[in-house]
XYZ file of C-alpha atoms in Angstrom:
424
model
C 0.000 0.000 0.000
C 1.374 3.368 -0.961
C 1.972 5.914 1.743
C 2.797 8.881 -0.487
C 2.301 12.212 1.192
C -0.793 13.857 -0.254
C -0.447 17.254 -1.934
C -2.470 18.868 0.872
C -5.880 19.304 2.388
C -8.876 19.749 0.151
C -10.594 23.142 0.042
C -14.296 23.518 0.689
C -16.471 22.351 -2.207
C -17.786 25.084 -4.460
C -20.037 25.183 -7.504
C -17.943 24.885 -10.634
C -17.889 28.194 -12.526
C -19.246 28.406 -16.049
C -16.512 27.792 -18.613
C -15.970 28.666 -22.221
C -17.400 26.516 -24.973
C -14.027 24.953 -25.705
C -13.264 23.933 -22.115
C -14.900 20.639 -21.116
C -16.605 20.450 -17.730
C -16.948 16.676 -17.992
C -14.475 14.089 -19.252
C -16.073 10.650 -19.673
C -13.465 7.898 -19.908
C -14.247 4.561 -21.533
C -11.560 2.004 -20.596
C -11.293 -0.703 -23.254
C -9.293 -3.818 -23.982
C -9.976 -5.643 -27.249
C -13.363 -4.028 -27.846
C -13.172 -3.416 -31.602
C -16.811 -4.426 -32.168
C -18.505 -2.551 -29.325
C -16.386 0.605 -29.157
C -17.804 2.594 -32.086
C -21.506 1.982 -31.237
C -20.801 2.904 -27.605
C -18.989 6.164 -28.378
C -21.510 7.248 -31.011
C -24.446 6.577 -28.702
C -22.792 8.352 -25.774
C -21.787 11.324 -27.936
C -25.328 11.692 -29.270
C -26.766 11.538 -25.758
C -24.373 14.136 -24.339
C -24.872 16.470 -27.321
C -28.623 16.292 -26.858
C -28.936 16.414 -23.052
C -25.772 17.688 -21.351
C -25.789 21.472 -20.769
C -21.987 21.842 -20.505
C -19.040 21.236 -22.781
C -17.829 17.641 -22.578
C -15.158 15.249 -23.762
C -15.149 11.492 -24.350
C -11.785 9.778 -23.892
C -11.209 6.230 -25.066
C -8.565 4.698 -22.789
C -7.181 1.694 -24.634
C -5.089 -0.477 -22.339
C -2.907 -2.803 -24.394
C -5.497 -4.000 -26.912
C -4.183 -6.484 -29.447
C -7.052 -6.253 -31.950
C -8.235 -3.289 -34.063
C -9.442 -1.259 -31.038
C -6.698 1.430 -31.308
C -7.576 2.120 -34.955
C -11.302 2.311 -34.193
C -10.552 4.801 -31.406
C -8.349 6.889 -33.717
C -11.058 7.017 -36.388
C -13.659 8.139 -33.824
C -11.315 10.879 -32.567
C -10.762 12.104 -36.116
C -14.494 12.101 -36.827
C -15.811 13.746 -33.625
C -14.239 16.870 -32.125
C -15.276 15.913 -28.582
C -13.619 12.480 -28.723
C -10.007 11.691 -27.879
C -8.100 8.438 -27.672
C -5.344 7.410 -25.311
C -3.155 4.338 -25.702
C -1.450 2.498 -22.821
C 0.940 -0.356 -23.552
C 0.188 -2.102 -20.243
C -3.086 -3.803 -19.416
C -5.280 -2.767 -16.482
C -8.581 -0.925 -16.220
C -7.467 0.885 -13.071
C -4.194 1.877 -14.692
C -6.060 3.303 -17.692
C -8.473 5.295 -15.538
C -5.754 6.613 -13.242
C -3.561 7.685 -16.147
C -6.282 9.510 -18.077
C -7.860 11.099 -15.006
C -4.480 12.366 -13.794
C -3.819 14.063 -17.148
C -7.310 15.481 -17.728
C -8.052 19.192 -17.389
C -11.818 18.708 -16.903
C -13.075 19.521 -13.381
C -15.399 16.485 -13.358
C -14.127 13.046 -14.370
C -16.324 10.021 -15.017
C -16.098 6.575 -16.497
C -18.455 3.951 -17.832
C -18.097 0.476 -19.262
C -18.079 0.053 -23.014
C -21.140 -2.213 -22.981
C -23.312 0.710 -21.749
C -25.237 -1.602 -19.449
C -26.265 1.452 -17.412
C -29.035 3.649 -18.792
C -27.451 6.934 -19.910
C -30.318 8.926 -18.403
C -28.499 8.501 -15.084
C -25.397 10.349 -16.327
C -26.586 13.902 -15.637
C -27.878 12.998 -12.128
C -24.510 11.311 -11.535
C -22.352 14.355 -12.251
C -24.736 17.165 -11.187
C -23.840 16.892 -7.443
C -20.157 17.171 -8.346
C -20.704 20.216 -10.548
C -22.823 21.916 -7.866
C -20.234 21.292 -5.161
C -22.516 19.079 -3.088
C -20.463 15.860 -3.345
C -16.928 14.662 -3.995
C -17.630 11.369 -5.762
C -20.728 9.795 -7.304
C -21.576 6.194 -8.113
C -24.356 4.418 -9.921
C -26.012 1.845 -7.681
C -27.764 -1.269 -8.935
C -28.635 -2.201 -5.338
C -30.647 0.904 -4.490
C -34.292 0.223 -3.789
C -35.544 2.157 -6.826
C -33.001 0.689 -9.273
C -34.202 -1.619 -12.021
C -31.771 -4.400 -12.853
C -31.850 -7.286 -15.307
C -29.096 -9.849 -14.769
C -28.541 -13.517 -14.061
C -28.659 -15.136 -10.631
C -24.888 -15.823 -10.642
C -23.856 -12.199 -11.129
C -26.538 -11.057 -8.687
C -25.170 -13.396 -6.017
C -21.543 -12.380 -6.648
C -22.359 -8.661 -6.530
C -24.354 -8.820 -3.303
C -21.828 -11.116 -1.624
C -18.963 -8.805 -2.554
C -20.724 -5.756 -1.163
C -21.542 -7.676 2.008
C -17.839 -8.487 2.392
C -16.957 -4.808 1.977
C -19.502 -3.796 4.610
C -18.387 -6.395 7.134
C -14.615 -6.162 6.646
C -13.984 -2.531 5.647
C -17.155 -0.985 7.141
C -18.069 0.397 3.707
C -21.402 2.220 3.655
C -21.800 2.719 -0.100
C -24.131 0.171 -1.631
C -22.536 -0.860 -4.944
C -18.790 -0.953 -5.515
C -18.731 -2.751 -8.853
C -21.110 -0.787 -11.060
C -19.085 0.611 -13.967
C -20.624 4.044 -13.712
C -18.757 6.481 -11.460
C -17.573 10.093 -11.311
C -15.156 12.156 -9.235
C -14.152 15.802 -8.971
C -10.682 16.466 -10.350
C -9.469 18.161 -7.152
C -10.421 15.041 -5.216
C -8.822 12.730 -7.783
C -5.599 14.730 -7.537
C -5.111 13.790 -3.876
C -6.740 10.346 -3.864
C -5.177 8.738 -6.937
C -1.603 8.713 -5.514
C -2.925 6.593 -2.624
C -4.619 3.960 -4.797
C -2.381 0.996 -5.518
C -4.571 -1.347 -7.559
C -4.392 -1.091 -11.349
C -7.098 -3.614 -12.198
C -10.747 -4.178 -11.328
C -10.335 -3.363 -7.629
C -9.218 0.181 -8.499
C -12.557 1.936 -8.023
C -13.456 -0.054 -4.906
C -10.177 1.018 -3.316
C -10.824 4.598 -4.391
C -14.277 4.554 -2.788
C -13.114 2.988 0.471
C -10.301 5.521 0.904
C -12.619 8.412 0.029
C -15.218 7.256 2.541
C -12.640 6.745 5.288
C -11.320 10.243 4.603
C -14.792 11.643 5.247
C -15.506 12.651 1.660
C -19.095 12.693 0.415
C -20.196 9.939 -1.972
C -23.443 10.480 -3.860
C -25.385 7.412 -5.025
C -27.676 7.378 -8.048
C -30.198 4.550 -8.620
C -29.701 3.196 -12.122
C -31.461 1.012 -14.655
C -28.998 -1.701 -15.613
C -29.134 -4.595 -18.066
C -26.451 -7.253 -17.886
C -24.425 -7.843 -21.035
C -24.273 -11.643 -21.502
C -21.199 -11.198 -23.726
C -19.133 -9.723 -20.910
C -15.555 -10.991 -20.916
C -14.987 -10.360 -17.200
C -13.562 -13.455 -15.483
C -15.712 -13.564 -12.364
C -13.671 -16.074 -10.335
C -10.305 -14.473 -11.051
C -11.687 -10.982 -10.490
C -13.278 -12.064 -7.192
C -9.967 -13.541 -5.995
C -8.094 -10.338 -6.882
C -10.767 -8.281 -5.137
C -10.442 -10.306 -1.933
C -6.675 -9.757 -2.001
C -7.339 -6.048 -2.396
C -9.786 -6.054 0.528
C -7.132 -7.685 2.731
C -4.423 -5.225 1.642
C -6.566 -2.128 2.137
C -7.943 -3.406 5.445
C -4.416 -3.972 6.727
C -3.309 -0.492 5.650
C -6.315 1.107 7.342
C -5.766 -0.897 10.531
C -2.105 0.132 10.782
C -2.822 3.762 9.917
C -0.298 3.880 7.092
C -2.432 6.187 4.924
C -2.583 9.975 5.483
C -6.374 10.119 5.087
C -6.899 12.806 7.734
C -5.261 15.317 5.402
C -8.043 14.864 2.860
C -10.912 16.033 5.076
C -13.090 18.833 3.775
C -13.829 21.916 5.884
C -17.252 21.727 7.496
C -19.868 23.803 5.669
C -19.831 25.555 2.311
C -20.847 28.989 3.592
C -17.703 31.182 3.855
C -19.007 32.431 7.207
C -18.603 28.905 8.577
C -14.905 28.955 7.727
C -14.046 32.440 8.982
C -15.264 32.254 12.590
C -12.147 32.526 14.740
C -11.661 30.564 17.934
C -14.281 27.888 17.239
C -12.826 24.345 17.341
C -13.411 22.291 14.204
C -15.032 18.872 14.403
C -16.334 19.367 17.946
C -19.740 17.817 17.288
C -18.254 14.699 15.680
C -15.730 14.312 18.495
C -18.434 14.666 21.136
C -20.491 11.914 19.521
C -17.479 9.600 19.339
C -16.477 10.414 22.906
C -19.986 9.744 24.212
C -20.131 6.351 22.482
C -16.710 5.369 23.801
C -17.604 6.775 27.228
C -20.825 4.780 27.447
C -19.017 1.548 26.586
C -16.168 2.385 28.976
C -18.596 3.118 31.805
C -20.338 -0.204 31.271
C -16.966 -1.953 31.206
C -15.923 -0.094 34.367
C -19.081 -1.042 36.291
C -18.751 -4.695 35.289
C -15.095 -4.720 36.329
C -15.870 -2.976 39.605
C -18.589 -5.483 40.420
C -16.193 -8.335 39.654
C -13.271 -6.932 41.647
C -15.588 -6.075 44.537
C -16.038 -9.778 45.281
C -12.328 -10.143 46.107
C -11.293 -6.640 47.239
C -12.493 -3.580 49.096
C -14.289 -0.704 47.369
C -11.191 1.505 46.967
C -9.041 -1.285 45.524
C -11.844 -2.496 43.242
C -12.451 1.062 42.051
C -8.761 1.660 41.305
C -8.334 -1.593 39.384
C -11.538 -1.140 37.375
C -10.613 2.447 36.519
C -7.082 1.495 35.466
C -8.172 -1.233 33.054
C -11.048 0.778 31.569
C -8.881 3.914 31.311
C -6.258 2.200 29.119
C -9.001 0.873 26.848
C -10.760 4.262 26.897
C -7.638 6.160 25.834
C -6.946 3.700 22.996
C -10.539 3.865 21.759
C -10.731 7.665 21.930
C -7.361 7.959 20.216
C -8.613 6.019 17.187
C -12.360 6.666 17.057
C -12.872 10.119 18.580
C -9.752 12.000 17.552
C -8.833 9.973 14.442
C -5.223 9.180 15.390
C -3.899 6.203 13.399
C -0.698 4.238 13.672
C 1.599 3.604 16.623
C 3.440 6.934 16.580
C 2.899 8.724 19.902
C 0.786 5.897 21.342
C 2.956 5.496 24.462
C 2.884 9.245 25.162
C -0.873 9.351 24.704
C -1.333 6.444 27.117
C 0.937 8.140 29.683
C -1.057 11.350 29.436
C -4.234 9.296 29.561
C -3.058 7.812 32.861
C -2.686 11.328 34.264
C -6.278 11.964 33.233
C -7.110 8.624 34.849
C -5.503 9.832 38.079
C -7.789 12.839 38.118
C -10.805 10.585 37.587
C -9.550 8.277 40.317
C -9.277 11.204 42.719
C -12.856 12.270 41.980
C -14.360 8.795 42.322
C -12.217 7.807 45.309
C -13.112 11.030 47.038
C -16.780 10.305 46.404
C -16.420 6.838 47.911
C -14.584 8.253 50.898
C -17.338 10.799 51.444
C -19.963 8.055 51.179
C -18.062 5.891 53.692
C -17.894 8.784 56.113
C -21.629 9.386 55.783
C -22.600 5.681 55.956
C -20.094 3.098 57.275
C -21.806 0.194 55.426
C -23.588 1.563 52.332
C -25.588 -0.700 50.037
C -23.907 -1.878 46.836
C -26.531 -0.053 44.758
C -25.741 3.168 46.619
C -22.036 2.742 45.873
C -22.804 2.314 42.165
C -25.074 5.386 42.104
C -22.383 7.551 43.719
C -19.766 6.209 41.321
C -21.971 6.946 38.293
C -22.446 10.547 39.424
C -18.730 10.963 40.086
C -17.877 9.421 36.731
C -20.163 11.851 34.908
C -18.190 14.746 36.365
C -14.907 12.979 35.611
C -16.062 12.281 32.059
C -16.697 15.947 31.286
C -13.262 16.840 32.593
C -11.705 13.897 30.719
C -13.054 15.090 27.352
C -11.705 18.598 27.888
C -8.274 17.269 28.852
C -8.126 14.781 25.982
C -9.083 17.423 23.443
C -7.005 20.315 24.802
C -3.960 18.412 26.056
C -3.543 14.755 25.063
C -4.640 14.990 21.407
C -4.355 18.711 20.829
C -1.977 18.400 17.832
C -3.815 15.624 16.022
C -7.140 17.218 15.120
C -7.645 18.603 11.606
C -8.446 22.008 13.088
C -5.214 22.148 15.029
C -3.233 21.208 11.948
C -5.020 23.892 9.937
C -4.434 26.528 12.593
C -0.748 25.619 12.762
C -0.344 25.943 8.981
C -2.216 29.244 8.975
C -0.165 30.632 11.843
C -3.133 30.967 14.198
């Protein structure tokens, strides 16, 4: 997995400005390999559709990856015949390689691709790219698994598609519904920072792109499509599935070890300039609070269970200290990854040490509460002990969040990084 440093954070999304007639807003790439029969009908049909329905200037790029038949000559003839058509020749095979190469070189602000068989109804093309043009979304995909989609395909391909997406959801926590539909689009500014991180050059290319984009917090728009399976498809399902599973393992490992600089790709919150110019307001506070509350609830439950267990073999103070120590280490690790988005092992020991200082403060609050309860009632009921500890932990939790945010993880939030770069 590549760990190239990204060119920088993405700016806030904005509506693409109107361009001159000669400057394409959309570049539709058709990756092909030995498609001499289907290429011309596909390009002519797509060109006619865009000329008739698309309100902006466009370009169609045929990305030939190492064809050995007459495909390159067909592409050259189409480019000579139609001003909006270009052809690109790569001497190495790979759909992902073809897309990455053409997208990286394109000057169009919106980049798309579709399969040469045109299985997807072209009426979905404008809804696909409109959210990217308007600045609403970063990527867009056609989904055959959306509830309102209409799909005609065999049981085998249906099973493979749904199983693959289930694997993505369970292993990589993907939330997009359809990774394999050959009908996707991306803004060029997003492609510029995402493409250097994508390693696959074959069929797993766009799945990897989507997973990384989603993990970086970018917005993916889904469009229900009408889709008819092409029975002449030359895709080798078994081999492709095996390669995809290898890709899932590789990407999952990279995400687990934190070897990708995805935090640098986050968009600023809000598109209104007033949202970006307010000084002194921490960024990402709402998201961090939600993550902290979830982790806190689980940690509190873990703490109470541990306390109840230790209480059978030790006194209240000892049981409280042991339960707090174990839950605090787990709490710091969970907040480090889930709440504040810190990946990798760098700084983990320092964060745990600082977390133990925060733990000491929590221990003082809860131990003091137990001491006060013991002074008021020499033999309090177990339920009373738990109630006092819950109240003390609520106070300790509020203080813990402030200390974690302002002290332990102060240099790891996107806002802090932005403020440092801006000199604030």
